[in-house]
PDB file of C-alpha atoms in Angstrom:
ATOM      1  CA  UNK F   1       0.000   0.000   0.000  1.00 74.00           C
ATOM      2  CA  UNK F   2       0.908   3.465  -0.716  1.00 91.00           C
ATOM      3  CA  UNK F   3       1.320   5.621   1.982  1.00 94.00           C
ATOM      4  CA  UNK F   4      -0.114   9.347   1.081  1.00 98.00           C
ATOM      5  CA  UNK F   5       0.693  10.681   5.244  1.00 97.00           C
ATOM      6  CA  UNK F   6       2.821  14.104   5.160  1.00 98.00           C
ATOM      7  CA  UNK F   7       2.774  14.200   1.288  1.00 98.00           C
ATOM      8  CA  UNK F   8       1.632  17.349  -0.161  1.00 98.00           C
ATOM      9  CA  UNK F   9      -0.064  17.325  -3.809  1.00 98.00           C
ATOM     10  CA  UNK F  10      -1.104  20.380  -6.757  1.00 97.00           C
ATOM     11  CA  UNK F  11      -3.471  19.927  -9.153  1.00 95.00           C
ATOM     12  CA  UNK F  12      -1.936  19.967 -12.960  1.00 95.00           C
ATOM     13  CA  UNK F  13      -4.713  19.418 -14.905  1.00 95.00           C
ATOM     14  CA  UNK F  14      -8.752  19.360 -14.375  1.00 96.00           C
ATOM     15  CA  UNK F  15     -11.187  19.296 -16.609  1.00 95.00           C
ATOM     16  CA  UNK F  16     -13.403  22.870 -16.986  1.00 94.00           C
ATOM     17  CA  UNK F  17     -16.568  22.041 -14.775  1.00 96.00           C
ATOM     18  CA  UNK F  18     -13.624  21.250 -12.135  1.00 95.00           C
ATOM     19  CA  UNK F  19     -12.690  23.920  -9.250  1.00 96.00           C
ATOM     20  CA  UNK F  20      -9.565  22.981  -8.480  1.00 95.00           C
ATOM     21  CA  UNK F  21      -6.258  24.800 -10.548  1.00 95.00           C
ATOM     22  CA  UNK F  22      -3.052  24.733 -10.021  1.00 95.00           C
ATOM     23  CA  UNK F  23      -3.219  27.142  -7.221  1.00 97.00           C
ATOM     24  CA  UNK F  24      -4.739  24.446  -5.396  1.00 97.00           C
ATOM     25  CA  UNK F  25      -2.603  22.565  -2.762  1.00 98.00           C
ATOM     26  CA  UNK F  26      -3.595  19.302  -1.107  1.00 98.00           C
ATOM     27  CA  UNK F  27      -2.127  18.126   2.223  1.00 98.00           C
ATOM     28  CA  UNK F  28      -2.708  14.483   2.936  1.00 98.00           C
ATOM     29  CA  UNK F  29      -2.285  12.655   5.983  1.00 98.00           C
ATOM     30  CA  UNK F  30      -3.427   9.018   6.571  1.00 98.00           C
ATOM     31  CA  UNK F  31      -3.525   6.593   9.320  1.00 97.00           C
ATOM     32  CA  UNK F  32      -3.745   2.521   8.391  1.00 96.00           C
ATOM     33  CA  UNK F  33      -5.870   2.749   4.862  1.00 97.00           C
ATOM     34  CA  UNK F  34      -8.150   5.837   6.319  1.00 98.00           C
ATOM     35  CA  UNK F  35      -7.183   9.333   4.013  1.00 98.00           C
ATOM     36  CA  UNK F  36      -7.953  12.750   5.234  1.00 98.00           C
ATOM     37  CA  UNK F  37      -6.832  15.664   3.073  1.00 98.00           C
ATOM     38  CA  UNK F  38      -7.291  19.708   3.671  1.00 98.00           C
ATOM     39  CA  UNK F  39      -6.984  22.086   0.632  1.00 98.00           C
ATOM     40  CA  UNK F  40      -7.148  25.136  -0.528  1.00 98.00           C
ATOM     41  CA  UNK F  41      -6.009  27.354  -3.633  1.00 97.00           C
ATOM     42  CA  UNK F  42      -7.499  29.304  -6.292  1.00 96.00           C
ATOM     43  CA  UNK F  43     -11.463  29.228  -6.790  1.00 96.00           C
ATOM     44  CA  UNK F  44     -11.276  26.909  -3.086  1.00 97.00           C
ATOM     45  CA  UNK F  45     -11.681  28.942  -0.102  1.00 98.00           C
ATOM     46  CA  UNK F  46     -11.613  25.965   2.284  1.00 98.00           C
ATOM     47  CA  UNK F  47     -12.001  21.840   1.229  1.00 98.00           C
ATOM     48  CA  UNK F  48     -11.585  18.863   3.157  1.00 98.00           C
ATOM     49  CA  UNK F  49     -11.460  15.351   2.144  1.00 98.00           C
ATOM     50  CA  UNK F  50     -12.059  11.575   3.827  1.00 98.00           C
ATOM     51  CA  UNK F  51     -10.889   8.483   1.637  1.00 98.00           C
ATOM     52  CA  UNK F  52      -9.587   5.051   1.858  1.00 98.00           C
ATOM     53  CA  UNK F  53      -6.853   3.812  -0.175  1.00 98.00           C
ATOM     54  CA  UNK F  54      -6.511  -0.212  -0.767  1.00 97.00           C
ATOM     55  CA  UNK F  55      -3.425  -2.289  -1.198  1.00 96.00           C
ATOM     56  CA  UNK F  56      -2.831  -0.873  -4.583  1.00 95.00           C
ATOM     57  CA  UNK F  57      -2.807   2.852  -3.454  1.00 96.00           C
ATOM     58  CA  UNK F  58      -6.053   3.633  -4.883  1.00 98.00           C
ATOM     59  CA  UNK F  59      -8.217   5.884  -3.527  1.00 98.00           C
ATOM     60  CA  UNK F  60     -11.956   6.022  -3.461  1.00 98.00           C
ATOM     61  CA  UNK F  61     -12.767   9.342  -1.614  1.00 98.00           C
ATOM     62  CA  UNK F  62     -15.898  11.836  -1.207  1.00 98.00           C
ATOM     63  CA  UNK F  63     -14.740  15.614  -0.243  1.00 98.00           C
ATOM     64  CA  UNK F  64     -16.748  18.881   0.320  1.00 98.00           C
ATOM     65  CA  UNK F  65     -15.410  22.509   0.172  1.00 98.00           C
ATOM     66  CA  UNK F  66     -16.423  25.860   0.028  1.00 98.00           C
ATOM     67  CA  UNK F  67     -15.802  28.023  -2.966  1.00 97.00           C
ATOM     68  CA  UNK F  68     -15.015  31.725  -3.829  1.00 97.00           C
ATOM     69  CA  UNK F  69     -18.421  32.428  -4.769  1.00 96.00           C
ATOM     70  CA  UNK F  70     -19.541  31.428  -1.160  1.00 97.00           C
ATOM     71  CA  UNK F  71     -21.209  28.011  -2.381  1.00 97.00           C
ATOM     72  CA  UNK F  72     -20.929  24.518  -0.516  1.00 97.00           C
ATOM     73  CA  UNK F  73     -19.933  21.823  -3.026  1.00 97.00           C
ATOM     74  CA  UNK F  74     -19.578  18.020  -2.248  1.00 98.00           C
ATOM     75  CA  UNK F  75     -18.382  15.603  -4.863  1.00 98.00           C
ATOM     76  CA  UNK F  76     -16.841  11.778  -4.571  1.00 98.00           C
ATOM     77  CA  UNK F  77     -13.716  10.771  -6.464  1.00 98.00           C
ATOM     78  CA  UNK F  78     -11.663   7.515  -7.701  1.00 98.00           C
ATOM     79  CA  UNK F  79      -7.894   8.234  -7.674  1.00 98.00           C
ATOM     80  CA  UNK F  80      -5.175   5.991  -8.995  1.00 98.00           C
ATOM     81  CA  UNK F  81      -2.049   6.785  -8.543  1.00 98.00           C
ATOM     82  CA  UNK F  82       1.101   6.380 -10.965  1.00 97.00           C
ATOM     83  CA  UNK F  83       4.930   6.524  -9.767  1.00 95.00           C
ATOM     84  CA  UNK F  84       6.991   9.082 -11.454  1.00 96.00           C
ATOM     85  CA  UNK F  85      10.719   8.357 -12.651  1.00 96.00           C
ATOM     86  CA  UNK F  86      11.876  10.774  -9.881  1.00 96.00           C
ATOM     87  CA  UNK F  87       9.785   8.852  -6.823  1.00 94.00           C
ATOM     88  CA  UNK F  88       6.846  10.993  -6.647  1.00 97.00           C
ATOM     89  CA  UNK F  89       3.434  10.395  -6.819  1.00 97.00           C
ATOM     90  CA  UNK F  90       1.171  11.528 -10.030  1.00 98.00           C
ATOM     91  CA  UNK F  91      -2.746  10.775  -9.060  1.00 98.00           C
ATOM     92  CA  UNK F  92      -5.196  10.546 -12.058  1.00 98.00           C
ATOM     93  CA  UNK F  93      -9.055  11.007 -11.355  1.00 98.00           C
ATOM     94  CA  UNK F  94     -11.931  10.228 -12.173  1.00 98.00           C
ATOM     95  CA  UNK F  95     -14.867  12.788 -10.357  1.00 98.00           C
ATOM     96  CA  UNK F  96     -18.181  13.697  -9.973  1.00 98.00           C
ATOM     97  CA  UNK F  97     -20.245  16.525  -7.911  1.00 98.00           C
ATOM     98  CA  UNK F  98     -23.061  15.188  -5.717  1.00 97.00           C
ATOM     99  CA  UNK F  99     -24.095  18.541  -5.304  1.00 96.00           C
ATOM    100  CA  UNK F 100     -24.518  21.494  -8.143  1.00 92.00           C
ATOM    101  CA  UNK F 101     -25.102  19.963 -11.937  1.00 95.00           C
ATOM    102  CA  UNK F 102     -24.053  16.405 -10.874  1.00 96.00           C
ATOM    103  CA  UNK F 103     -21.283  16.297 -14.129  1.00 97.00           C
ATOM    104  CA  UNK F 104     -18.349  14.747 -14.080  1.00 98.00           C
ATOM    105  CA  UNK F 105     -14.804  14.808 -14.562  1.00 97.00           C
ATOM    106  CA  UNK F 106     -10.965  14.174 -14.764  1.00 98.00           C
ATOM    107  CA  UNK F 107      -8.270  15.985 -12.843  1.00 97.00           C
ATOM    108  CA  UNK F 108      -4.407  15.069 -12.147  1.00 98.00           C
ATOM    109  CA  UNK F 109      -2.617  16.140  -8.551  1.00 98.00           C
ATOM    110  CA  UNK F 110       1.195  16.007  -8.465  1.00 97.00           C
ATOM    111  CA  UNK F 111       3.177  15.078  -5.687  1.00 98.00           C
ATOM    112  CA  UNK F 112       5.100  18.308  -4.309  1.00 96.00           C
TER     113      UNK F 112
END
């Protein structure tokens, strides 16, 4: 299993019904296979996330946060991660708002 605890991510790509930019910075901690992520950046005033990440590193994860414009948005995400030439982590996922229009999405976070 991958462990995410400490590690500090930015998002490098999302797709344009996405919130998150690369102004947005994710710091993960996690205990056993249970995530928890704050983050914050860009259109994200405040965003917190809760995940649990299996023996291959995935992650399946739901996360709330509160945007610029004042509105609550919740969402739930599938992350898998890939390991970069120079150690780091590279997550690509897969997204989709439970709240707002309900659409979906792709982003990609790189490890700091």
């Amino acid at each position: 299993m991958i462990n995410y605890n400490d590690k500090i991510f930015r998002a490098a790509s999302n797709t344009p019904n996405g919130e998150t930019s690369s102004e947005t910075v994710f710091h993960y901690k996690q205990e056993g296979n249970i995530l928890t992520a704050s983050y914050q950046g860009g259109k994200i005033v405040c965003g917190q996330l809760l995940g649990l990440v299996d023996d291959k590193g995935k992650i399946d994860m739901r996360y709330h946060q509160i945007n610029d414009r004042g509105e609550l948005m919740t969402g739930m995400c599938q992350s898998i991660p890939e390991m970069l030439a120079n150690g780091k982590i590279r997550l690509h996922e897969t997204w989709q708002w439970t709240s707002g229009d309900q659409s979906k999405g792709t982003s990609m976070l790189e490890e700091e």
